Amino acid sequence: MRKILAVGVMFIVTGCYDACAVQYTLTDLGTLGGASSLARDINEAGQVVGETYDSNGMLCAFIWDDANGMINISGNNSAGAFAVNENGVVVGHYNTGSLPFRWSQSTGFEPLTTARVDYPTYSYGVAFGVSDSGIAVGHRGGDCPTYWDASGNAVRLSLYSGRQYAIAGDITDESHIIGAAYTYDANGTNHLPVYWTSTTSVAVFSMLAGSVEGNPHDLNDLNQTVGWNKDTQGIYHAVLWDTFTSAPTELGLGQALAISDDGSIILGVSIDNTPVLWYNDNGQWSDMYDLNDMLDTEGWTITGVAAINIDGYIAATASNGFEEHAVLLSPFDPQDQAVPEPITVISLSIACAALRFYKRK
């Protein structure tokens, strides 16, 4: 009898797990008068950046916060924002994606140089990431991975041996940069996940057994990196590298796209491009959760995920059935708002009575 009671109590307690899972409320960030917008990044202050169309059909880079709403930071330039740091410094592309820029509240819109020693008049590049000190990373042409220091000086990063091109995609500081080195073959573009620990030191991340291609997407303050490996069958596997030199941990089929700075949550997409997340539970990663199953806002479907901050707020893109908009997903615990159902109260009462009976015995 004691075993039966113990099992019954355990069932009642563990049965609450799914009901206690975090859910998200969706905030529509809107547009600047156009039909659509797209979120790219979020910082710890809850500022979201991305791109949107204005009423004239021009693509604009934006920054959004709760106090000021969506603001055009690219002026009359056709542009999009890729990343924002903790100080609100934004980087991205302008001139229809062919030139890099950096923006801050104090300096405004700042074009970044694309000139190179080998091509003094070169005019192509994109900035994809920015450190908290304002260092931007990206590329000047596919064969010149680059970081731009706080003064705007462009520094070339080494290419990986045997690869024609590379892009620096994210950065925590000058000695922690991730990106992809690639070349073209008969099957198209072939990527290797790489990292730089100095301007001249570049190495490849370890990959899952049987993988032939990979790409890192996001780097957090703990220097954990998430991305994907692709096997010989062309199937994507979402992966996490705890350090630059660690072996990858496979999270499941799909792609990992973002990781929180405390390493507790990873965002990505499943093999069928469903937006998903994984939870870190005492060092063990959960199965993937479908984000749309965790959404409490009706009328919207999450179509893409971009980034997550340390408080669990997610920058994403969602469809209302007519348009796609940049959105903010705010986490909450439904138990904090729910009134217990009668059956739950009865079950818990039975559990407590059973425990008291068990103690007397």
CSV table of C-alpha atoms in Angstrom, one decimal:
chain,number,residue,atom,x,y,z
A,1,MET,CA,0.0,0.0,0.0
A,2,ARG,CA,2.8,2.4,0.8
A,3,LYS,CA,4.3,1.9,-2.6
A,4,ILE,CA,1.0,2.5,-4.3
A,5,LEU,CA,0.5,5.7,-2.3
A,6,ALA,CA,4.0,6.9,-3.1
A,7,VAL,CA,3.6,6.2,-6.8
A,8,GLY,CA,0.2,8.1,-6.8
A,9,VAL,CA,1.8,11.1,-5.1
A,10,MET,CA,4.7,11.1,-7.6
A,11,PHE,CA,2.2,11.0,-10.5
A,12,ILE,CA,0.4,14.0,-9.2
A,13,VAL,CA,3.6,16.0,-8.7
A,14,THR,CA,5.3,15.2,-11.9
A,15,GLY,CA,2.0,15.5,-13.9
A,16,CYS,CA,2.2,19.3,-13.2
A,17,TYR,CA,5.5,19.7,-15.2
A,18,ASP,CA,4.0,20.4,-18.6
A,19,ALA,CA,1.3,22.6,-17.1
A,20,CYS,CA,4.0,24.7,-15.4
A,21,ALA,CA,6.0,25.2,-18.6
A,22,VAL,CA,6.8,28.8,-19.6
A,23,GLN,CA,4.4,30.4,-22.1
A,24,TYR,CA,4.8,33.6,-24.2
A,25,THR,CA,2.8,36.7,-24.8
A,26,LEU,CA,3.3,38.3,-28.3
A,27,THR,CA,3.8,42.0,-28.8
A,28,ASP,CA,3.4,43.2,-32.4
A,29,LEU,CA,6.3,45.7,-33.1
A,30,GLY,CA,4.5,46.9,-36.3
A,31,THR,CA,6.1,48.5,-39.3
A,32,LEU,CA,7.1,52.0,-40.4
A,33,GLY,CA,4.1,52.1,-42.7
A,34,GLY,CA,4.9,49.3,-45.0
A,35,ALA,CA,3.5,45.7,-45.3
A,36,SER,CA,6.1,43.8,-43.3
A,37,SER,CA,9.0,43.8,-40.8
A,38,LEU,CA,11.6,41.3,-39.6
A,39,ALA,CA,13.4,41.0,-36.2
A,40,ARG,CA,17.1,40.2,-36.1
A,41,ASP,CA,18.4,40.7,-32.6
A,42,ILE,CA,17.5,41.8,-29.0
A,43,ASN,CA,19.8,43.1,-26.2
A,44,GLU,CA,19.4,42.8,-22.4
A,45,ALA,CA,17.6,46.1,-22.3
A,46,GLY,CA,14.9,44.6,-24.5
A,47,GLN,CA,15.8,46.7,-27.6
A,48,VAL,CA,14.9,44.9,-30.8
A,49,VAL,CA,16.5,45.6,-34.2
A,50,GLY,CA,15.7,44.5,-37.7
A,51,GLU,CA,14.3,45.7,-41.0
A,52,THR,CA,11.0,47.0,-42.2
A,53,TYR,CA,9.4,48.7,-45.1
A,54,ASP,CA,8.1,52.2,-44.9
A,55,SER,CA,5.1,53.7,-46.6
A,56,ASN,CA,7.1,54.4,-49.7
A,57,GLY,CA,8.2,50.8,-50.0
A,58,MET,CA,11.8,51.5,-48.9
A,59,LEU,CA,13.6,49.0,-46.7
A,60,CYS,CA,14.6,50.6,-43.4
A,61,ALA,CA,16.8,49.5,-40.5
A,62,PHE,CA,15.0,49.9,-37.2
A,63,ILE,CA,15.4,49.9,-33.5
A,64,TRP,CA,12.5,49.3,-31.2
A,65,ASP,CA,12.0,49.7,-27.5
A,66,ASP,CA,9.0,49.8,-25.2
A,67,ALA,CA,9.2,53.5,-24.6
A,68,ASN,CA,9.8,54.8,-28.1
A,69,GLY,CA,8.4,52.2,-30.4
A,70,MET,CA,9.9,51.5,-33.8
A,71,ILE,CA,12.4,54.1,-35.0
A,72,ASN,CA,14.1,54.4,-38.5
A,73,ILE,CA,17.9,54.5,-37.9
A,74,SER,CA,19.0,54.4,-41.5
A,75,GLY,CA,17.4,57.7,-42.8
A,76,ASN,CA,17.0,57.7,-46.5
A,77,ASN,CA,19.3,54.7,-47.0
A,78,SER,CA,17.8,51.4,-48.0
A,79,ALA,CA,19.0,49.3,-45.0
A,80,GLY,CA,18.6,46.5,-42.5
A,81,ALA,CA,19.9,45.9,-39.0
A,82,PHE,CA,21.5,42.6,-38.0
A,83,ALA,CA,22.7,43.1,-34.4
A,84,VAL,CA,22.5,45.4,-31.3
A,85,ASN,CA,24.9,45.4,-28.3
A,86,GLU,CA,24.1,46.1,-24.7
A,87,ASN,CA,24.7,49.9,-25.2
A,88,GLY,CA,22.3,50.1,-28.1
A,89,VAL,CA,24.9,50.2,-30.8
A,90,VAL,CA,23.5,48.7,-34.0
A,91,VAL,CA,25.2,47.2,-37.1
A,92,GLY,CA,23.9,46.0,-40.4
A,93,HIS,CA,23.8,46.7,-44.2
A,94,TYR,CA,22.7,49.5,-46.4
A,95,ASN,CA,22.5,50.4,-50.1
A,96,THR,CA,20.5,47.3,-50.8
A,97,GLY,CA,22.7,45.1,-48.7
A,98,SER,CA,26.1,46.0,-50.2
A,99,LEU,CA,27.6,48.3,-47.6
A,100,PRO,CA,28.2,48.0,-43.8
A,101,PHE,CA,27.1,50.5,-41.2
A,102,ARG,CA,27.1,51.2,-37.5
A,103,TRP,CA,24.6,53.3,-35.6
A,104,SER,CA,24.3,54.7,-32.1
A,105,GLN,CA,22.1,57.3,-30.4
A,106,SER,CA,25.1,59.5,-29.9
A,107,THR,CA,26.9,59.2,-33.3
A,108,GLY,CA,23.9,58.4,-35.6
A,109,PHE,CA,24.3,56.5,-38.9
A,110,GLU,CA,28.0,55.7,-39.6
A,111,PRO,CA,29.0,54.0,-42.9
A,112,LEU,CA,31.9,51.6,-42.3
A,113,THR,CA,34.8,51.4,-44.7
A,114,THR,CA,35.1,48.8,-47.3
A,115,ALA,CA,38.4,49.9,-48.8
A,116,ARG,CA,41.2,47.3,-48.8
A,117,VAL,CA,44.9,47.5,-49.3
A,118,ASP,CA,44.5,45.2,-52.4
A,119,TYR,CA,41.4,47.2,-53.6
A,120,PRO,CA,41.5,50.8,-52.3
A,121,THR,CA,38.2,51.6,-54.0
A,122,TYR,CA,36.4,48.4,-53.0
A,123,SER,CA,32.8,49.1,-52.2
A,124,TYR,CA,31.0,45.9,-50.9
A,125,GLY,CA,30.5,44.6,-47.4
A,126,VAL,CA,28.1,43.7,-44.5
A,127,ALA,CA,28.4,44.0,-40.7
A,128,PHE,CA,26.7,41.0,-39.0
A,129,GLY,CA,27.7,41.3,-35.3
A,130,VAL,CA,28.9,43.8,-32.7
A,131,SER,CA,30.6,43.5,-29.3
A,132,ASP,CA,29.7,45.5,-26.2
A,133,SER,CA,32.8,47.7,-26.9
A,134,GLY,CA,31.4,48.6,-30.3
A,135,ILE,CA,33.6,46.3,-32.5
A,136,ALA,CA,31.7,45.2,-35.6
A,137,VAL,CA,32.4,42.1,-37.6
A,138,GLY,CA,31.4,40.9,-41.0
A,139,HIS,CA,33.1,40.9,-44.4
A,140,ARG,CA,34.4,43.1,-47.2
A,141,GLY,CA,33.6,41.0,-50.1
A,142,GLY,CA,33.5,37.2,-49.5
A,143,ASP,CA,37.2,36.8,-49.4
A,144,CYS,CA,37.9,39.4,-46.7
A,145,PRO,CA,36.5,38.5,-43.2
A,146,THR,CA,36.7,41.8,-41.2
A,147,TYR,CA,36.3,43.5,-37.9
A,148,TRP,CA,35.9,47.2,-37.6
A,149,ASP,CA,37.3,48.7,-34.3
A,150,ALA,CA,35.6,51.3,-32.3
A,151,SER,CA,37.2,54.1,-34.4
A,152,GLY,CA,36.0,52.5,-37.7
A,153,ASN,CA,39.3,51.1,-38.8
A,154,ALA,CA,38.9,47.9,-40.8
A,155,VAL,CA,41.1,44.9,-39.8
A,156,ARG,CA,41.3,41.9,-42.0
A,157,LEU,CA,40.9,38.4,-40.5
A,158,SER,CA,42.8,35.4,-41.9
A,159,LEU,CA,41.2,33.0,-44.3
A,160,TYR,CA,41.1,29.4,-43.3
A,161,SER,CA,43.6,27.3,-45.4
A,162,GLY,CA,42.0,25.9,-48.5
A,163,ARG,CA,38.9,28.1,-48.4
A,164,GLN,CA,38.3,31.0,-50.8
A,165,TYR,CA,35.9,33.1,-48.7
A,166,ALA,CA,34.9,33.7,-45.1
A,167,ILE,CA,32.4,35.8,-43.1
A,168,ALA,CA,32.8,36.8,-39.5
A,169,GLY,CA,29.3,36.5,-38.0
A,170,ASP,CA,29.4,37.2,-34.2
A,171,ILE,CA,31.9,38.5,-31.6
A,172,THR,CA,32.3,38.9,-27.9
A,173,ASP,CA,35.7,40.6,-28.1
A,174,GLU,CA,38.7,40.7,-30.5
A,175,SER,CA,39.8,37.2,-29.4
A,176,HIS,CA,36.4,35.5,-29.6
A,177,ILE,CA,34.9,35.7,-33.1
A,178,ILE,CA,32.9,33.1,-35.0
A,179,GLY,CA,32.1,32.7,-38.6
A,180,ALA,CA,32.0,30.5,-41.7
A,181,ALA,CA,34.8,29.7,-44.2
A,182,TYR,CA,33.5,28.5,-47.5
A,183,THR,CA,34.3,27.7,-51.1
A,184,TYR,CA,32.3,26.7,-54.1
A,185,ASP,CA,32.2,23.2,-55.6
A,186,ALA,CA,30.0,21.2,-58.0
A,187,ASN,CA,27.4,20.9,-55.2
A,188,GLY,CA,27.3,24.6,-54.4
A,189,THR,CA,28.6,26.4,-51.4
A,190,ASN,CA,30.4,24.3,-48.8
A,191,HIS,CA,30.8,25.9,-45.3
A,192,LEU,CA,33.1,25.1,-42.4
A,193,PRO,CA,32.4,26.5,-38.9
A,194,VAL,CA,35.4,28.5,-37.9
A,195,TYR,CA,36.6,30.8,-35.1
A,196,TRP,CA,39.3,33.4,-34.7
A,197,THR,CA,41.2,34.0,-31.5
A,198,SER,CA,43.3,36.7,-33.1
A,199,THR,CA,43.5,38.4,-36.6
A,200,THR,CA,45.9,35.7,-37.8
A,201,SER,CA,44.7,32.7,-35.8
A,202,VAL,CA,41.7,30.8,-37.4
A,203,ALA,CA,40.6,27.2,-36.6
A,204,VAL,CA,37.7,24.9,-37.4
A,205,PHE,CA,35.2,23.8,-34.8
A,206,SER,CA,34.9,20.1,-34.3
A,207,MET,CA,32.0,18.5,-36.1
A,208,LEU,CA,29.7,15.6,-35.5
A,209,ALA,CA,30.8,12.3,-36.9
A,210,GLY,CA,29.7,12.0,-40.5
A,211,SER,CA,29.3,15.7,-41.0
A,212,VAL,CA,30.6,17.3,-44.1
A,213,GLU,CA,29.5,20.9,-43.6
A,214,GLY,CA,28.7,23.3,-40.7
A,215,ASN,CA,27.9,26.8,-39.7
A,216,PRO,CA,27.9,28.6,-36.4
A,217,HIS,CA,25.1,31.2,-35.8
A,218,ASP,CA,25.4,32.7,-32.4
A,219,LEU,CA,28.0,33.3,-29.6
A,220,ASN,CA,27.1,34.2,-26.1
A,221,ASP,CA,29.1,35.8,-23.2
A,222,LEU,CA,30.2,32.4,-22.0
A,223,ASN,CA,31.7,31.7,-25.4
A,224,GLN,CA,29.2,29.0,-26.1
A,225,THR,CA,28.4,28.7,-29.8
A,226,VAL,CA,25.3,27.3,-31.5
A,227,GLY,CA,24.8,26.4,-35.1
A,228,TRP,CA,24.4,23.3,-37.3
A,229,ASN,CA,26.2,20.5,-38.9
A,230,LYS,CA,25.1,18.8,-42.2
A,231,ASP,CA,25.7,15.1,-42.8
A,232,THR,CA,26.3,13.3,-46.1
A,233,GLN,CA,22.6,13.0,-46.7
A,234,GLY,CA,22.2,16.7,-46.5
A,235,ILE,CA,20.3,16.5,-43.2
A,236,TYR,CA,20.8,19.4,-40.7
A,237,HIS,CA,21.7,18.7,-37.1
A,238,ALA,CA,21.4,21.4,-34.5
A,239,VAL,CA,24.6,21.7,-32.3
A,240,LEU,CA,26.1,23.4,-29.3
A,241,TRP,CA,29.8,24.0,-28.7
A,242,ASP,CA,30.4,24.7,-25.0
A,243,THR,CA,33.8,26.2,-25.9
A,244,PHE,CA,35.7,26.8,-29.1
A,245,THR,CA,37.7,23.6,-28.6
A,246,SER,CA,34.9,21.3,-27.3
A,247,ALA,CA,33.2,18.6,-29.3
A,248,PRO,CA,29.7,19.5,-30.4
A,249,THR,CA,26.6,18.4,-28.5
A,250,GLU,CA,23.8,17.4,-30.9
A,251,LEU,CA,20.4,18.9,-29.9
A,252,GLY,CA,18.3,17.3,-32.6
A,253,LEU,CA,17.5,17.5,-36.3
A,254,GLY,CA,17.4,21.1,-37.4
A,255,GLN,CA,19.4,24.3,-36.8
A,256,ALA,CA,20.3,26.1,-33.6
A,257,LEU,CA,20.2,29.8,-34.2
A,258,ALA,CA,20.6,31.7,-30.9
A,259,ILE,CA,21.6,31.1,-27.3
A,260,SER,CA,20.9,33.2,-24.2
A,261,ASP,CA,23.9,34.8,-22.5
A,262,ASP,CA,23.5,32.6,-19.4
A,263,GLY,CA,23.4,29.5,-21.6
A,264,SER,CA,20.0,28.4,-20.3
A,265,ILE,CA,17.9,28.5,-23.6
A,266,ILE,CA,18.7,27.8,-27.2
A,267,LEU,CA,16.4,28.9,-30.1
A,268,GLY,CA,16.3,27.3,-33.5
A,269,VAL,CA,14.2,25.5,-36.1
A,270,SER,CA,13.4,21.9,-36.5
A,271,ILE,CA,14.1,19.9,-39.6
A,272,ASP,CA,10.7,21.2,-41.1
A,273,ASN,CA,11.6,24.8,-40.1
A,274,THR,CA,9.2,24.9,-37.1
A,275,PRO,CA,10.5,27.5,-34.6
A,276,VAL,CA,11.6,25.7,-31.5
A,277,LEU,CA,13.6,26.0,-28.3
A,278,TRP,CA,15.6,23.9,-25.9
A,279,TYR,CA,16.0,24.3,-22.1
A,280,ASN,CA,19.1,23.6,-20.2
A,281,ASP,CA,18.1,21.6,-17.1
A,282,ASN,CA,21.1,21.2,-14.8
A,283,GLY,CA,23.4,20.6,-17.7
A,284,GLN,CA,21.1,18.4,-19.7
A,285,TRP,CA,19.4,19.8,-22.8
A,286,SER,CA,15.7,19.1,-23.2
A,287,ASP,CA,13.9,17.8,-26.2
A,288,MET,CA,12.8,20.6,-28.6
A,289,TYR,CA,9.6,22.5,-27.8
A,290,ASP,CA,7.5,24.0,-30.5
A,291,LEU,CA,7.3,27.7,-29.8
A,292,ASN,CA,3.8,28.0,-31.3
A,293,ASP,CA,2.5,25.6,-28.7
A,294,MET,CA,3.8,27.9,-26.0
A,295,LEU,CA,2.2,31.1,-27.4
A,296,ASP,CA,-0.9,32.4,-25.6
A,297,THR,CA,-1.7,35.1,-28.2
A,298,GLU,CA,-4.4,34.2,-30.7
A,299,GLY,CA,-4.3,35.1,-34.4
A,300,TRP,CA,-0.5,34.8,-34.8
A,301,THR,CA,1.9,32.1,-35.9
A,302,ILE,CA,5.6,32.4,-35.2
A,303,THR,CA,7.5,32.0,-38.5
A,304,GLY,CA,11.0,32.7,-37.4
A,305,VAL,CA,13.2,33.2,-34.4
A,306,ALA,CA,16.2,35.6,-34.1
A,307,ALA,CA,17.6,36.1,-30.6
A,308,ILE,CA,16.9,35.7,-26.9
A,309,ASN,CA,18.1,37.9,-24.0
A,310,ILE,CA,19.1,36.8,-20.5
A,311,ASP,CA,15.6,37.5,-19.2
A,312,GLY,CA,14.1,35.1,-21.7
A,313,TYR,CA,12.5,37.7,-24.1
A,314,ILE,CA,12.7,36.6,-27.7
A,315,ALA,CA,13.0,38.6,-30.9
A,316,ALA,CA,11.0,36.8,-33.5
A,317,THR,CA,8.9,37.2,-36.7
A,318,ALA,CA,5.2,36.1,-36.9
A,319,SER,CA,2.4,36.1,-39.3
A,320,ASN,CA,-1.2,37.3,-38.6
A,321,GLY,CA,-2.4,35.5,-41.8
A,322,PHE,CA,-1.9,38.6,-43.9
A,323,GLU,CA,1.5,40.1,-43.1
A,324,GLU,CA,4.7,39.1,-41.3
A,325,HIS,CA,5.8,41.5,-38.5
A,326,ALA,CA,8.7,41.7,-36.1
A,327,VAL,CA,7.4,40.6,-32.7
A,328,LEU,CA,8.6,40.4,-29.1
A,329,LEU,CA,7.8,37.3,-27.1
A,330,SER,CA,7.5,37.9,-23.4
A,331,PRO,CA,7.8,34.9,-21.1
A,332,PHE,CA,5.4,34.2,-18.2
A,333,ASP,CA,4.6,31.3,-15.9
A,334,PRO,CA,0.9,30.4,-16.4
A,335,GLN,CA,0.8,29.1,-12.8
A,336,ASP,CA,1.2,32.7,-11.6
A,337,GLN,CA,-2.0,33.6,-13.4
A,338,ALA,CA,-4.1,30.5,-13.3
A,339,VAL,CA,-6.8,29.7,-10.7
A,340,PRO,CA,-6.4,26.0,-9.8
A,341,GLU,CA,-9.1,23.8,-11.3
A,342,PRO,CA,-11.3,21.9,-8.8
A,343,ILE,CA,-9.8,18.6,-9.9
A,344,THR,CA,-6.3,19.9,-9.3
A,345,VAL,CA,-7.3,21.1,-5.7
A,346,ILE,CA,-8.9,17.7,-5.0
A,347,SER,CA,-5.9,15.8,-6.3
A,348,LEU,CA,-3.5,17.9,-4.2
A,349,SER,CA,-5.6,17.4,-1.2
A,350,ILE,CA,-5.6,13.6,-1.7
A,351,ALA,CA,-1.8,13.8,-2.1
A,352,CYS,CA,-1.4,15.7,1.1
A,353,ALA,CA,-3.7,13.3,3.0
A,354,ALA,CA,-1.7,10.4,1.6
A,355,LEU,CA,1.6,11.8,2.7
A,356,ARG,CA,0.2,12.4,6.2
A,357,PHE,CA,-1.0,8.8,6.3
A,358,TYR,CA,2.3,7.6,5.0
A,359,LYS,CA,4.2,9.5,7.8
A,360,ARG,CA,2.0,8.0,10.5
A,361,LYS,CA,2.8,4.5,9.3
